[in-house]
């Protein structure tokens, strides 16, 4: 219970507030792309026992739509929460059921999230990228591509398992996204976000789902959801800083 409460505490501390952002959806089947604004509001009550959640969508044609989710009650949450990363999604591939994941990386008041959805047959269908700022909309800040070839990065790795155990931090080395697996699809998207995952997922197979975010010229992060034949096994977070 202590580990679960710590996970809930990270949710309240690091991921509450009003997040103003732009969502970009990429439909891979039709090569269709759309962007719109959204304000995601996560409000924690006074004793941190409940979190309310509303999304306020603002579309290009002026249409506005609000949706309510939750409330989320302490300490129940489907996500794994670290101070600069959270992730949740399907825990296993099941025949006839869509598979998805949602991973967020945080750099102070900024967030970048990637969501991927696979259809009922296990084929990759859609990717959504969300770039958000706490309390106000912010202009896009283009920076160097995540797939740059500079090797002078110093990094640390933290692993968290579905039973909320967080393992001690270890040193790690930067590996190009394209080198994680030669058979995966790599997408270099907007605002320094890149993702790598298989074109299809199958029950009983080992695979991973990776997201990179280069939030500045000297900082980048990588989150990976790991699956073995039985299902979801761990979330790893790697944080890299560029040495001068």
Short mmCIF file of C-alpha atoms in Angstrom, two decimals:
data_model
loop_
_atom_site.label_atom_id
_atom_site.label_comp_id
_atom_site.label_asym_id
_atom_site.label_seq_id
_atom_site.Cartn_x
_atom_site.Cartn_y
_atom_site.Cartn_z
CA UNK A 1 0.00 0.00 0.00
CA UNK A 2 2.90 2.39 0.73
CA UNK A 3 4.17 2.05 -2.85
CA UNK A 4 0.70 2.61 -4.28
CA UNK A 5 0.24 5.70 -2.11
CA UNK A 6 3.57 7.07 -3.32
CA UNK A 7 2.41 6.56 -6.90
CA UNK A 8 -0.83 8.43 -6.12
CA UNK A 9 1.16 11.21 -4.47
CA UNK A 10 3.24 11.64 -7.63
CA UNK A 11 0.02 11.92 -9.64
CA UNK A 12 -1.26 14.70 -7.36
CA UNK A 13 2.05 16.57 -7.11
CA UNK A 14 3.42 16.46 -10.63
CA UNK A 15 0.43 15.98 -12.95
CA UNK A 16 -2.39 18.12 -11.58
CA UNK A 17 -3.37 21.57 -12.78
CA UNK A 18 -4.62 23.04 -16.05
CA UNK A 19 -2.60 21.89 -19.07
CA UNK A 20 -2.93 24.01 -22.23
CA UNK A 21 -1.81 22.28 -25.38
CA UNK A 22 -2.05 21.39 -29.02
CA UNK A 23 -3.01 17.87 -30.03
CA UNK A 24 -1.96 16.48 -33.39
CA UNK A 25 -3.51 13.23 -34.61
CA UNK A 26 -1.95 11.14 -37.36
CA UNK A 27 -4.23 8.52 -38.92
CA UNK A 28 -1.85 6.07 -40.58
CA UNK A 29 -4.46 4.22 -42.66
CA UNK A 30 -5.60 7.32 -44.57
CA UNK A 31 -2.49 9.49 -44.09
CA UNK A 32 -4.79 12.07 -42.45
CA UNK A 33 -3.55 14.64 -39.97
CA UNK A 34 -5.50 17.08 -37.78
CA UNK A 35 -4.55 19.52 -35.03
CA UNK A 36 -6.65 21.24 -32.38
CA UNK A 37 -6.23 22.84 -28.97
CA UNK A 38 -7.23 21.31 -25.67
CA UNK A 39 -7.16 22.30 -22.02
CA UNK A 40 -6.85 19.30 -19.73
CA UNK A 41 -7.87 20.12 -16.19
CA UNK A 42 -6.81 17.84 -13.30
CA UNK A 43 -8.09 19.24 -10.00
CA UNK A 44 -7.05 17.75 -6.66
CA UNK A 45 -9.33 18.21 -3.63
CA UNK A 46 -8.05 19.56 -0.31
CA UNK A 47 -7.00 16.27 1.26
CA UNK A 48 -5.64 14.77 -2.01
CA UNK A 49 -8.14 11.92 -1.87
CA UNK A 50 -9.79 12.67 -5.22
CA UNK A 51 -8.83 14.08 -8.60
CA UNK A 52 -11.41 15.43 -11.04
CA UNK A 53 -10.61 15.52 -14.75
CA UNK A 54 -12.12 17.51 -17.60
CA UNK A 55 -10.96 18.05 -21.19
CA UNK A 56 -11.98 21.22 -23.03
CA UNK A 57 -11.47 20.88 -26.79
CA UNK A 58 -11.15 23.88 -29.11
CA UNK A 59 -11.31 23.03 -32.83
CA UNK A 60 -10.13 25.05 -35.82
CA UNK A 61 -13.71 25.83 -36.92
CA UNK A 62 -14.50 27.38 -33.53
CA UNK A 63 -16.36 24.39 -32.12
CA UNK A 64 -15.87 23.83 -28.40
CA UNK A 65 -16.55 20.59 -26.54
CA UNK A 66 -16.00 19.54 -22.93
CA UNK A 67 -15.79 16.00 -21.57
CA UNK A 68 -15.61 14.80 -17.98
CA UNK A 69 -13.56 11.79 -16.87
CA UNK A 70 -13.16 10.17 -13.48
CA UNK A 71 -13.21 11.18 -10.72
CA UNK A 72 -10.08 9.27 -9.70
CA UNK A 73 -10.15 8.12 -6.08
CA UNK A 74 -7.11 7.61 -3.84
CA UNK A 75 -5.07 5.49 -4.37
CA UNK A 76 -6.59 3.89 -7.48
CA UNK A 77 -5.02 4.90 -10.78
CA UNK A 78 -4.14 2.90 -13.88
CA UNK A 79 -0.97 4.89 -14.50
CA UNK A 80 2.59 4.58 -13.25
CA UNK A 81 3.86 8.00 -12.08
CA UNK A 82 7.43 9.20 -11.69
CA UNK A 83 8.38 12.84 -11.18
CA UNK A 84 9.10 13.48 -14.88
CA UNK A 85 7.18 10.63 -16.53
CA UNK A 86 3.93 8.76 -16.41
CA UNK A 87 2.51 6.01 -18.56
CA UNK A 88 -0.59 3.86 -18.73
CA UNK A 89 -2.34 1.69 -21.28
CA UNK A 90 -3.21 -1.87 -22.19
CA UNK A 91 -1.46 -4.41 -20.02
CA UNK A 92 -1.65 -7.21 -22.60
CA UNK A 93 -2.67 -7.91 -26.17
CA UNK A 94 -6.08 -9.57 -26.32
CA UNK A 95 -7.68 -10.87 -29.54
CA UNK A 96 -10.48 -8.64 -30.84
CA UNK A 97 -9.76 -5.80 -28.38
CA UNK A 98 -8.01 -2.54 -29.37
CA UNK A 99 -4.58 -2.03 -27.79
CA UNK A 100 -3.25 1.40 -26.77
CA UNK A 101 -0.71 3.23 -24.67
CA UNK A 102 -0.29 6.80 -23.39
CA UNK A 103 3.10 8.09 -22.21
CA UNK A 104 3.92 11.59 -20.93
CA UNK A 105 7.30 13.21 -20.31
CA UNK A 106 7.57 16.35 -18.14
CA UNK A 107 10.12 19.16 -18.06
CA UNK A 108 9.10 21.60 -15.30
CA UNK A 109 5.88 23.30 -16.55
CA UNK A 110 5.94 21.64 -19.98
CA UNK A 111 4.65 18.23 -21.03
CA UNK A 112 4.86 16.10 -24.15
CA UNK A 113 2.69 13.02 -24.59
CA UNK A 114 2.38 10.32 -27.22
CA UNK A 115 -0.62 8.04 -27.60
CA UNK A 116 -0.75 5.11 -30.01
CA UNK A 117 -3.78 3.03 -30.86
CA UNK A 118 -3.80 -0.40 -32.47
CA UNK A 119 -7.04 -1.80 -33.92
CA UNK A 120 -8.79 -5.06 -33.04
CA UNK A 121 -6.46 -7.02 -35.32
CA UNK A 122 -3.36 -5.57 -33.64
CA UNK A 123 -2.37 -3.22 -36.49
CA UNK A 124 -1.08 0.28 -35.73
CA UNK A 125 -3.92 2.68 -36.53
CA UNK A 126 -3.35 6.16 -35.07
CA UNK A 127 -0.77 8.27 -33.23
CA UNK A 128 -1.62 11.36 -31.18
CA UNK A 129 1.01 13.83 -29.96
CA UNK A 130 0.18 16.36 -27.24
CA UNK A 131 2.51 19.23 -26.36
CA UNK A 132 1.28 21.14 -23.31
CA UNK A 133 2.17 23.97 -20.96
CA UNK A 134 0.93 24.51 -17.41
CA UNK A 135 -1.62 27.35 -16.99
CA UNK A 136 -1.39 28.96 -20.46
CA UNK A 137 -0.92 28.23 -24.13
CA UNK A 138 2.66 28.53 -25.31
CA UNK A 139 4.12 28.99 -28.77
CA UNK A 140 5.80 26.03 -30.41
CA UNK A 141 9.58 26.09 -29.92
CA UNK A 142 11.26 24.07 -32.68
CA UNK A 143 14.61 22.58 -31.70
CA UNK A 144 17.08 20.08 -33.05
CA UNK A 145 15.69 16.72 -34.13
CA UNK A 146 15.63 13.98 -31.50
CA UNK A 147 17.54 11.72 -33.90
CA UNK A 148 20.66 13.89 -33.97
CA UNK A 149 23.96 12.02 -34.14
CA UNK A 150 25.70 13.65 -31.18
CA UNK A 151 26.95 10.94 -28.83
CA UNK A 152 28.12 13.24 -26.05
CA UNK A 153 25.09 12.60 -23.82
CA UNK A 154 25.25 11.53 -20.17
CA UNK A 155 22.20 9.67 -18.91
CA UNK A 156 20.49 7.94 -16.01
CA UNK A 157 17.84 5.20 -16.07
CA UNK A 158 15.03 4.41 -13.63
CA UNK A 159 12.78 1.35 -13.88
CA UNK A 160 9.29 1.02 -12.41
CA UNK A 161 7.20 -2.16 -12.41
CA UNK A 162 3.38 -2.54 -12.39
CA UNK A 163 3.47 -3.28 -8.64
CA UNK A 164 4.83 0.30 -8.11
CA UNK A 165 8.39 -0.75 -7.25
CA UNK A 166 10.93 1.87 -8.37
CA UNK A 167 14.44 0.50 -8.79
CA UNK A 168 17.60 2.49 -7.99
CA UNK A 169 18.88 4.86 -10.64
CA UNK A 170 21.66 3.55 -12.89
CA UNK A 171 23.87 5.08 -15.57
CA UNK A 172 22.85 4.58 -19.20
CA UNK A 173 24.21 5.43 -22.66
CA UNK A 174 22.41 7.11 -25.53
CA UNK A 175 21.30 4.83 -28.38
CA UNK A 176 19.72 6.23 -31.52
CA UNK A 177 15.99 5.52 -31.69
CA UNK A 178 16.38 3.73 -35.02
CA UNK A 179 18.94 1.39 -33.44
CA UNK A 180 16.62 0.09 -30.70
CA UNK A 181 15.07 -2.31 -33.23
CA UNK A 182 15.60 -2.54 -36.97
CA UNK A 183 12.07 -3.90 -37.51
CA UNK A 184 10.17 -1.08 -35.77
CA UNK A 185 8.55 1.99 -37.27
CA UNK A 186 10.11 5.29 -36.19
CA UNK A 187 8.21 8.57 -36.42
CA UNK A 188 9.94 11.93 -35.90
CA UNK A 189 7.08 14.26 -35.09
CA UNK A 190 6.56 17.86 -33.94
CA UNK A 191 8.25 19.74 -31.09
CA UNK A 192 11.09 17.28 -30.56
CA UNK A 193 8.85 14.22 -30.08
CA UNK A 194 9.74 10.87 -31.65
CA UNK A 195 8.29 7.38 -31.20
CA UNK A 196 9.27 3.84 -32.08
CA UNK A 197 7.02 0.80 -31.97
CA UNK A 198 6.04 -2.25 -34.01
CA UNK A 199 3.67 -2.02 -36.96
CA UNK A 200 1.54 -4.69 -35.27
CA UNK A 201 1.29 -6.35 -31.86
CA UNK A 202 0.41 -9.96 -31.09
CA UNK A 203 -0.51 -11.89 -27.97
CA UNK A 204 2.35 -13.98 -26.64
CA UNK A 205 5.08 -11.84 -28.22
CA UNK A 206 7.80 -9.69 -26.66
CA UNK A 207 7.87 -6.02 -27.76
CA UNK A 208 8.38 -2.46 -26.53
CA UNK A 209 6.84 0.99 -27.11
CA UNK A 210 9.29 3.91 -26.97
CA UNK A 211 8.87 7.69 -26.82
CA UNK A 212 11.60 10.35 -27.00
CA UNK A 213 11.31 14.04 -26.23
CA UNK A 214 14.08 16.56 -26.69
CA UNK A 215 12.75 19.42 -24.58
CA UNK A 216 15.81 21.64 -25.13
CA UNK A 217 19.13 21.61 -26.95
CA UNK A 218 20.80 20.09 -23.89
CA UNK A 219 18.12 17.78 -22.45
CA UNK A 220 16.16 14.82 -23.73
CA UNK A 221 14.20 11.96 -22.21
CA UNK A 222 13.14 8.51 -23.31
CA UNK A 223 10.33 6.39 -21.86
CA UNK A 224 9.80 2.76 -22.84
CA UNK A 225 6.96 0.38 -21.98
CA UNK A 226 8.28 -3.19 -21.99
CA UNK A 227 6.14 -6.28 -22.71
CA UNK A 228 6.98 -9.97 -22.51
CA UNK A 229 4.74 -12.82 -23.78
CA UNK A 230 2.59 -12.51 -20.64
CA UNK A 231 2.05 -8.75 -20.84
CA UNK A 232 3.32 -5.43 -19.49
CA UNK A 233 6.43 -5.82 -17.32
CA UNK A 234 7.98 -2.39 -16.69
CA UNK A 235 8.32 1.28 -17.52
CA UNK A 236 11.82 2.68 -17.96
CA UNK A 237 12.72 6.38 -17.95
CA UNK A 238 16.04 7.61 -19.30
CA UNK A 239 17.10 11.23 -18.83
CA UNK A 240 20.07 12.62 -20.81
CA UNK A 241 22.01 15.86 -20.56
CA UNK A 242 24.45 17.07 -23.19
CA UNK A 243 27.99 17.41 -21.90
CA UNK A 244 29.76 20.65 -22.78
#
